[in-house]
CSV table of C-alpha atoms in Angstrom, one decimal:
chain,number,residue,atom,x,y,z
A,231,UNK,CA,-13.5,-22.1,8.2
A,232,UNK,CA,-14.7,-19.9,11.1
A,233,UNK,CA,-11.2,-18.1,11.5
A,234,UNK,CA,-11.2,-17.3,7.9
A,235,UNK,CA,-14.5,-15.8,7.9
A,236,UNK,CA,-13.8,-13.6,11.0
A,237,UNK,CA,-10.6,-12.2,9.5
A,238,UNK,CA,-12.4,-11.5,6.2
A,239,UNK,CA,-15.1,-9.4,7.8
A,240,UNK,CA,-12.7,-7.0,9.1
A,241,UNK,CA,-11.6,-6.1,5.7
A,242,UNK,CA,-15.0,-5.6,4.0
A,243,UNK,CA,-17.2,-3.2,6.2
A,244,UNK,CA,-17.5,-1.3,3.1
A,245,UNK,CA,-19.9,-4.2,1.4
A,246,UNK,CA,-22.6,-3.2,3.9
A,247,UNK,CA,-22.9,0.3,2.8
A,248,UNK,CA,-23.5,-0.7,-0.6
A,249,UNK,CA,-26.0,-3.4,0.1
A,250,UNK,CA,-28.0,-1.4,2.6
A,251,UNK,CA,-28.1,1.7,0.8
A,252,UNK,CA,-29.2,0.3,-2.5
A,253,UNK,CA,-31.6,-2.6,-1.5
A,254,UNK,CA,-34.4,-0.3,-1.7
A,255,UNK,CA,-33.9,0.1,-5.5
A,256,UNK,CA,-34.3,-3.7,-5.9
A,257,UNK,CA,-31.7,-6.8,-5.7
A,258,UNK,CA,-30.5,-8.4,-8.9
A,259,UNK,CA,-28.0,-11.0,-9.2
A,260,UNK,CA,-24.6,-10.6,-7.6
A,261,UNK,CA,-21.9,-8.6,-9.2
A,262,UNK,CA,-19.1,-10.3,-11.2
A,263,UNK,CA,-15.6,-10.5,-10.2
A,264,UNK,CA,-12.5,-8.6,-12.1
A,265,UNK,CA,-8.8,-9.6,-11.9
A,266,UNK,CA,-7.4,-6.6,-10.1
A,267,UNK,CA,-3.8,-7.9,-10.0
A,268,UNK,CA,-3.5,-9.9,-13.0
A,269,UNK,CA,0.2,-11.2,-12.7
A,270,UNK,CA,1.6,-11.6,-9.2
A,271,UNK,CA,5.3,-11.8,-10.5
A,272,UNK,CA,5.0,-8.5,-12.4
A,273,UNK,CA,3.4,-6.8,-9.5
A,274,UNK,CA,6.4,-7.7,-7.4
A,275,UNK,CA,8.9,-6.5,-9.8
A,276,UNK,CA,6.9,-3.2,-10.2
A,277,UNK,CA,6.6,-2.5,-6.5
A,278,UNK,CA,10.1,-4.0,-5.5
A,279,UNK,CA,8.6,-6.7,-3.4
A,280,UNK,CA,9.7,-10.4,-2.8
A,281,UNK,CA,7.7,-13.6,-3.1
A,282,UNK,CA,5.3,-14.1,-0.2
A,283,UNK,CA,7.1,-15.1,3.0
A,284,UNK,CA,3.8,-16.8,4.2
A,285,UNK,CA,0.9,-18.8,3.1
A,286,UNK,CA,-3.0,-17.8,2.9
A,287,UNK,CA,-3.5,-20.4,5.9
A,288,UNK,CA,-0.9,-18.4,8.1
A,289,UNK,CA,-2.2,-15.1,7.3
A,290,UNK,CA,-5.8,-16.1,7.7
A,291,UNK,CA,-5.0,-17.3,11.3
A,292,UNK,CA,-3.3,-14.2,12.3
A,293,UNK,CA,-6.3,-12.1,10.7
A,294,UNK,CA,-8.8,-14.1,12.8
A,295,UNK,CA,-6.9,-13.0,15.7
A,296,UNK,CA,-6.9,-9.5,14.8
A,297,UNK,CA,-10.7,-9.7,14.4
A,298,UNK,CA,-11.4,-10.9,17.6
A,299,UNK,CA,-9.8,-7.9,19.2
A,300,UNK,CA,-10.9,-5.3,16.8
A,301,UNK,CA,-12.4,-2.3,18.6
A,302,UNK,CA,-12.1,0.3,15.9
A,303,UNK,CA,-12.8,0.7,12.2
A,304,UNK,CA,-11.8,3.8,9.8
A,305,UNK,CA,-13.2,4.0,6.5
A,306,UNK,CA,-12.4,6.6,3.9
A,307,UNK,CA,-15.4,8.4,1.9
A,308,UNK,CA,-16.8,6.0,-0.8
A,309,UNK,CA,-16.9,6.1,-4.5
A,310,UNK,CA,-20.2,4.5,-5.7
A,311,UNK,CA,-20.1,3.9,-9.7
A,312,UNK,CA,-23.0,3.0,-11.6
A,313,UNK,CA,-22.9,1.8,-15.2
A,314,UNK,CA,-26.0,3.9,-16.2
A,315,UNK,CA,-24.6,7.1,-17.3
A,316,UNK,CA,-27.7,8.9,-16.1
A,317,UNK,CA,-26.5,8.2,-12.3
A,318,UNK,CA,-22.8,8.3,-12.8
A,319,UNK,CA,-20.6,8.2,-9.9
A,320,UNK,CA,-21.5,9.5,-6.3
A,321,UNK,CA,-19.5,9.8,-3.1
A,322,UNK,CA,-20.9,8.6,0.1
A,323,UNK,CA,-19.6,10.3,3.2
A,324,UNK,CA,-18.1,7.9,6.0
A,325,UNK,CA,-18.1,8.5,9.6
A,326,UNK,CA,-17.0,5.7,12.1
A,327,UNK,CA,-17.2,5.3,15.9
A,328,UNK,CA,-15.8,2.1,17.2
A,329,UNK,CA,-16.9,-0.8,15.1
A,330,UNK,CA,-19.8,0.9,13.8
A,331,UNK,CA,-19.6,3.2,10.7
A,332,UNK,CA,-22.4,5.7,9.1
A,333,UNK,CA,-22.7,6.4,5.4
A,334,UNK,CA,-24.5,9.3,3.9
A,335,UNK,CA,-25.4,10.2,0.4
A,336,UNK,CA,-25.4,14.1,0.2
A,337,UNK,CA,-27.7,14.4,-2.7
A,338,UNK,CA,-30.5,12.6,-1.5
A,339,UNK,CA,-29.8,12.3,2.2
A,340,UNK,CA,-30.0,8.6,2.4
A,341,UNK,CA,-28.0,7.2,5.2
A,342,UNK,CA,-27.0,3.6,6.4
A,343,UNK,CA,-25.1,2.3,9.5
A,344,UNK,CA,-23.0,-0.8,9.0
A,345,UNK,CA,-21.5,-2.5,12.2
A,346,UNK,CA,-18.7,-5.2,12.0
A,347,UNK,CA,-21.0,-7.8,14.0
A,348,UNK,CA,-23.5,-7.6,10.9
A,349,UNK,CA,-21.0,-8.8,8.4
A,350,UNK,CA,-20.9,-12.5,8.0
A,351,UNK,CA,-21.8,-15.7,6.2
A,352,UNK,CA,-18.8,-15.5,3.4
A,353,UNK,CA,-18.7,-17.9,0.8
A,354,UNK,CA,-16.3,-19.0,-1.9
A,355,UNK,CA,-13.5,-17.3,0.2
A,356,UNK,CA,-10.2,-17.0,-1.8
A,357,UNK,CA,-6.8,-15.7,-0.1
A,358,UNK,CA,-4.0,-15.1,-2.4
A,359,UNK,CA,-0.7,-13.8,-1.0
A,360,UNK,CA,0.9,-11.5,-3.7
A,361,UNK,CA,4.1,-10.3,-2.2
A,362,UNK,CA,6.2,-9.1,0.8
A,363,UNK,CA,7.5,-5.6,1.2
A,364,UNK,CA,8.9,-3.7,4.0
A,365,UNK,CA,8.3,-6.9,6.1
A,366,UNK,CA,4.4,-6.9,5.2
A,367,UNK,CA,2.6,-9.7,3.1
A,368,UNK,CA,-0.1,-8.3,1.2
A,369,UNK,CA,-3.0,-10.4,0.1
A,370,UNK,CA,-5.9,-10.5,-2.5
A,371,UNK,CA,-9.0,-11.6,-1.0
A,372,UNK,CA,-12.1,-12.1,-2.9
A,373,UNK,CA,-15.3,-13.7,-2.3
A,374,UNK,CA,-19.0,-12.9,-1.3
A,375,UNK,CA,-20.5,-11.8,1.9
A,376,UNK,CA,-24.0,-11.4,3.3
A,377,UNK,CA,-25.2,-8.3,5.4
A,378,UNK,CA,-27.9,-8.9,7.8
A,379,UNK,CA,-31.5,-8.1,6.7
A,380,UNK,CA,-30.1,-6.9,3.2
A,381,UNK,CA,-28.3,-9.4,1.0
A,382,UNK,CA,-25.3,-10.6,-0.8
A,383,UNK,CA,-22.5,-8.7,-2.5
A,384,UNK,CA,-19.2,-9.7,-4.0
A,385,UNK,CA,-16.1,-7.9,-2.6
A,386,UNK,CA,-12.5,-7.9,-3.6
A,387,UNK,CA,-9.9,-6.4,-1.2
A,388,UNK,CA,-6.1,-5.7,-1.5
A,389,UNK,CA,-4.1,-5.2,1.7
A,390,UNK,CA,-2.6,-7.0,4.7
A,391,UNK,CA,-3.3,-8.1,8.0
A,392,UNK,CA,-0.3,-7.1,10.1
A,393,UNK,CA,-0.3,-8.4,14.0
A,394,UNK,CA,-2.6,-5.7,15.4
A,395,UNK,CA,-4.2,-4.0,12.4
A,396,UNK,CA,-5.4,-4.8,9.1
A,397,UNK,CA,-5.7,-2.2,6.2
A,398,UNK,CA,-7.0,-2.6,2.5
A,399,UNK,CA,-8.4,-0.9,-0.4
A,400,UNK,CA,-11.8,-2.4,-1.4
A,401,UNK,CA,-14.3,-3.1,-4.2
A,402,UNK,CA,-17.9,-4.2,-3.8
A,403,UNK,CA,-20.0,-5.0,-6.5
A,404,UNK,CA,-23.5,-6.1,-7.4
A,405,UNK,CA,-26.3,-5.7,-10.0
A,406,UNK,CA,-29.5,-3.5,-8.7
A,407,UNK,CA,-32.2,-3.9,-11.4
A,408,UNK,CA,-29.7,-4.7,-14.3
A,409,UNK,CA,-27.7,-1.8,-13.3
A,410,UNK,CA,-24.0,-2.8,-12.4
A,411,UNK,CA,-22.9,-1.0,-9.2
A,412,UNK,CA,-19.7,-0.8,-7.6
A,413,UNK,CA,-18.2,0.9,-4.7
A,414,UNK,CA,-14.5,1.6,-3.7
A,415,UNK,CA,-12.9,2.8,-0.5
A,416,UNK,CA,-10.0,2.2,2.1
A,417,UNK,CA,-10.7,0.3,5.3
A,418,UNK,CA,-8.6,-0.1,8.5
A,419,UNK,CA,-9.5,-2.2,11.7
A,420,UNK,CA,-7.7,-3.4,14.8
A,421,UNK,CA,-7.1,-3.0,18.3
A,422,UNK,CA,-6.0,0.7,19.2
A,423,UNK,CA,-3.1,1.4,21.5
A,424,UNK,CA,-5.2,4.4,23.0
A,425,UNK,CA,-2.1,6.4,23.8
A,426,UNK,CA,0.5,8.2,22.0
A,427,UNK,CA,4.2,7.2,21.9
A,428,UNK,CA,6.3,8.4,24.8
A,429,UNK,CA,9.3,8.6,22.6
A,430,UNK,CA,10.7,12.0,21.5
A,431,UNK,CA,11.3,10.3,18.0
A,432,UNK,CA,10.2,7.2,16.3
A,433,UNK,CA,9.6,5.8,12.9
A,434,UNK,CA,7.1,3.0,11.3
A,435,UNK,CA,7.6,1.9,7.9
A,436,UNK,CA,5.1,-0.2,5.6
A,437,UNK,CA,2.9,0.4,2.9
A,438,UNK,CA,0.0,2.0,1.5
A,439,UNK,CA,-2.7,0.7,-1.0
A,440,UNK,CA,-5.2,2.8,-2.8
A,441,UNK,CA,-7.4,3.4,-6.0
A,442,UNK,CA,-7.6,6.3,-8.3
A,443,UNK,CA,-10.6,8.5,-7.9
A,444,UNK,CA,-11.5,8.9,-11.6
A,445,UNK,CA,-9.4,7.4,-14.5
A,446,UNK,CA,-8.4,3.9,-13.5
A,447,UNK,CA,-11.2,3.7,-10.6
A,448,UNK,CA,-11.0,0.1,-9.2
A,449,UNK,CA,-7.3,-0.3,-10.3
A,450,UNK,CA,-5.1,-1.2,-7.3
A,451,UNK,CA,-2.3,1.0,-6.3
A,452,UNK,CA,0.6,0.3,-4.0
A,453,UNK,CA,3.5,2.3,-2.5
A,454,UNK,CA,5.7,2.7,0.6
A,455,UNK,CA,4.8,4.3,3.6
A,456,UNK,CA,6.9,6.2,6.0
A,457,UNK,CA,5.6,7.7,9.3
A,458,UNK,CA,7.9,10.1,11.4
A,459,UNK,CA,6.6,10.7,15.1
A,460,UNK,CA,8.4,13.9,16.8
A,461,UNK,CA,7.5,15.4,20.2
A,462,UNK,CA,9.2,18.4,21.3
A,463,UNK,CA,6.9,19.1,24.5
A,464,UNK,CA,4.2,17.6,26.3
A,465,UNK,CA,1.4,19.3,24.1
A,466,UNK,CA,3.3,19.2,21.0
A,467,UNK,CA,3.3,15.9,19.3
A,468,UNK,CA,3.5,15.7,15.5
A,469,UNK,CA,3.6,13.4,12.8
A,470,UNK,CA,4.6,13.3,9.2
A,471,UNK,CA,3.3,10.6,6.7
A,472,UNK,CA,4.9,10.1,3.2
A,473,UNK,CA,3.6,7.5,0.6
A,474,UNK,CA,6.1,7.2,-2.2
A,475,UNK,CA,7.1,5.1,-5.2
A,476,UNK,CA,3.3,4.4,-6.0
A,477,UNK,CA,2.6,2.0,-8.8
A,478,UNK,CA,-0.4,0.7,-10.4
A,479,UNK,CA,-0.5,-3.1,-9.9
A,480,UNK,CA,-3.6,-3.4,-12.3
A,481,UNK,CA,-2.0,-1.6,-15.1
A,482,UNK,CA,1.5,-2.8,-14.6
A,483,UNK,CA,2.9,0.5,-14.8
A,484,UNK,CA,4.1,3.6,-12.2
A,485,UNK,CA,0.9,5.7,-11.3
A,486,UNK,CA,0.9,9.2,-12.5
A,487,UNK,CA,1.0,10.5,-8.8
A,488,UNK,CA,4.2,9.3,-7.3
A,489,UNK,CA,4.0,10.6,-4.0
A,490,UNK,CA,1.7,12.0,-1.5
A,491,UNK,CA,2.5,13.9,1.7
A,492,UNK,CA,0.8,14.9,4.9
A,493,UNK,CA,2.9,17.1,7.1
A,494,UNK,CA,2.9,18.4,10.8
A,495,UNK,CA,-0.3,16.2,11.7
A,496,UNK,CA,-1.0,16.7,15.3
A,497,UNK,CA,-1.2,13.5,17.6
A,498,UNK,CA,-3.8,13.5,20.3
A,499,UNK,CA,-3.3,11.8,23.9
A,500,UNK,CA,-5.4,9.2,22.9
A,501,UNK,CA,-3.2,8.0,19.9
A,502,UNK,CA,-5.2,9.1,17.1
A,503,UNK,CA,-4.1,11.7,14.5
A,504,UNK,CA,-6.1,13.4,11.7
A,505,UNK,CA,-5.8,16.3,9.2
A,506,UNK,CA,-7.8,17.9,6.7
A,507,UNK,CA,-11.1,16.9,5.3
A,508,UNK,CA,-12.7,15.5,2.1
A,509,UNK,CA,-10.5,15.2,-0.8
A,510,UNK,CA,-7.3,16.0,1.2
A,511,UNK,CA,-7.4,14.1,4.4
A,512,UNK,CA,-5.9,11.7,6.7
A,513,UNK,CA,-7.0,9.8,9.8
A,514,UNK,CA,-5.3,7.0,11.5
A,515,UNK,CA,-4.0,5.7,15.0
A,516,UNK,CA,-1.6,3.6,16.7
A,517,UNK,CA,-2.2,0.0,17.4
A,518,UNK,CA,-1.0,-2.8,19.7
A,519,UNK,CA,1.1,-2.9,22.7
A,520,UNK,CA,3.9,-0.2,22.4
A,521,UNK,CA,2.4,1.3,19.5
A,522,UNK,CA,3.9,-1.4,17.7
A,523,UNK,CA,1.7,-0.5,14.4
A,524,UNK,CA,0.2,2.5,12.8
A,525,UNK,CA,-2.7,2.3,10.1
A,526,UNK,CA,-5.3,4.8,8.8
A,527,UNK,CA,-7.0,5.9,5.6
A,528,UNK,CA,-6.4,8.9,3.5
A,529,UNK,CA,-7.5,10.7,0.3
A,530,UNK,CA,-5.0,13.2,-1.6
A,531,UNK,CA,-4.3,14.0,-5.4
A,532,UNK,CA,-6.9,11.9,-6.6
A,533,UNK,CA,-6.1,8.7,-4.8
A,534,UNK,CA,-8.2,7.0,-2.1
A,535,UNK,CA,-6.5,4.8,0.2
A,536,UNK,CA,-5.3,3.0,3.3
A,537,UNK,CA,-1.9,2.2,5.0
A,538,UNK,CA,-0.1,0.2,7.7
A,539,UNK,CA,3.2,0.3,8.9
A,540,UNK,CA,5.5,-1.3,11.7
A,541,UNK,CA,7.8,0.4,14.3
A,542,UNK,CA,11.4,0.3,13.6
A,543,UNK,CA,13.5,-1.2,16.4
């Protein structure tokens, strides 16, 4: 279904980085699928969610509309893990401009650029609503995707399609010359507002999703997100981001890191905000008319993730 393929593409830009960077090593068969959230009922109980308030078809239609308007992609630095112990885990540095993202492997200097328009030809697409929490319905999406002039990878994402932005944590996998390779990262996409709120104070509530950098890599984490905006002058707009009550949906238990915070993040006139670099960083923006949503990617305290939230009335 064309609509489903379009909305899926906005959630899988990471797959291109894995495929293009590793194609030179030789392409083996597609990677296998895991079950990152084995029990939806247990996951809902753990995270304080309810049964999904919408179907997969309803979510896919809304996701297709987001894809048609997407003018911005944000991606965390990506973790690439190899089953060969001689290679181990490496990090790809990510940098995005518009709907194009560049990835670089610091040790070798290898790099690639992935464009949203290059992703497509999904097959075996599965969309499973998992829960609704803070008015947002999360989805587990899995299938394979083809990257132009490269090949196919298996992709699993967990996140949500809101009205103007999508946010997710992704695992892309395949086999390269008999070695299992997996990539993990957070992704956000949507139509940016391109301005900052005019209000003196405003709050957005939603969710964060993520995965551990080391132990439990690939597990799905979820927590609440609360973003608080304050402007006490024309040149002094700040935002606090709090991610709390973090649980490990894969393991079925509370995560060892229960909360993550970023305070006094400067908000620029173009409606974006960022702070820090590398393993303690956040980059995000406002989406939709009236700054209806905010979404972004982050890394802190050994968690790589993404978040999305809607403005309180």
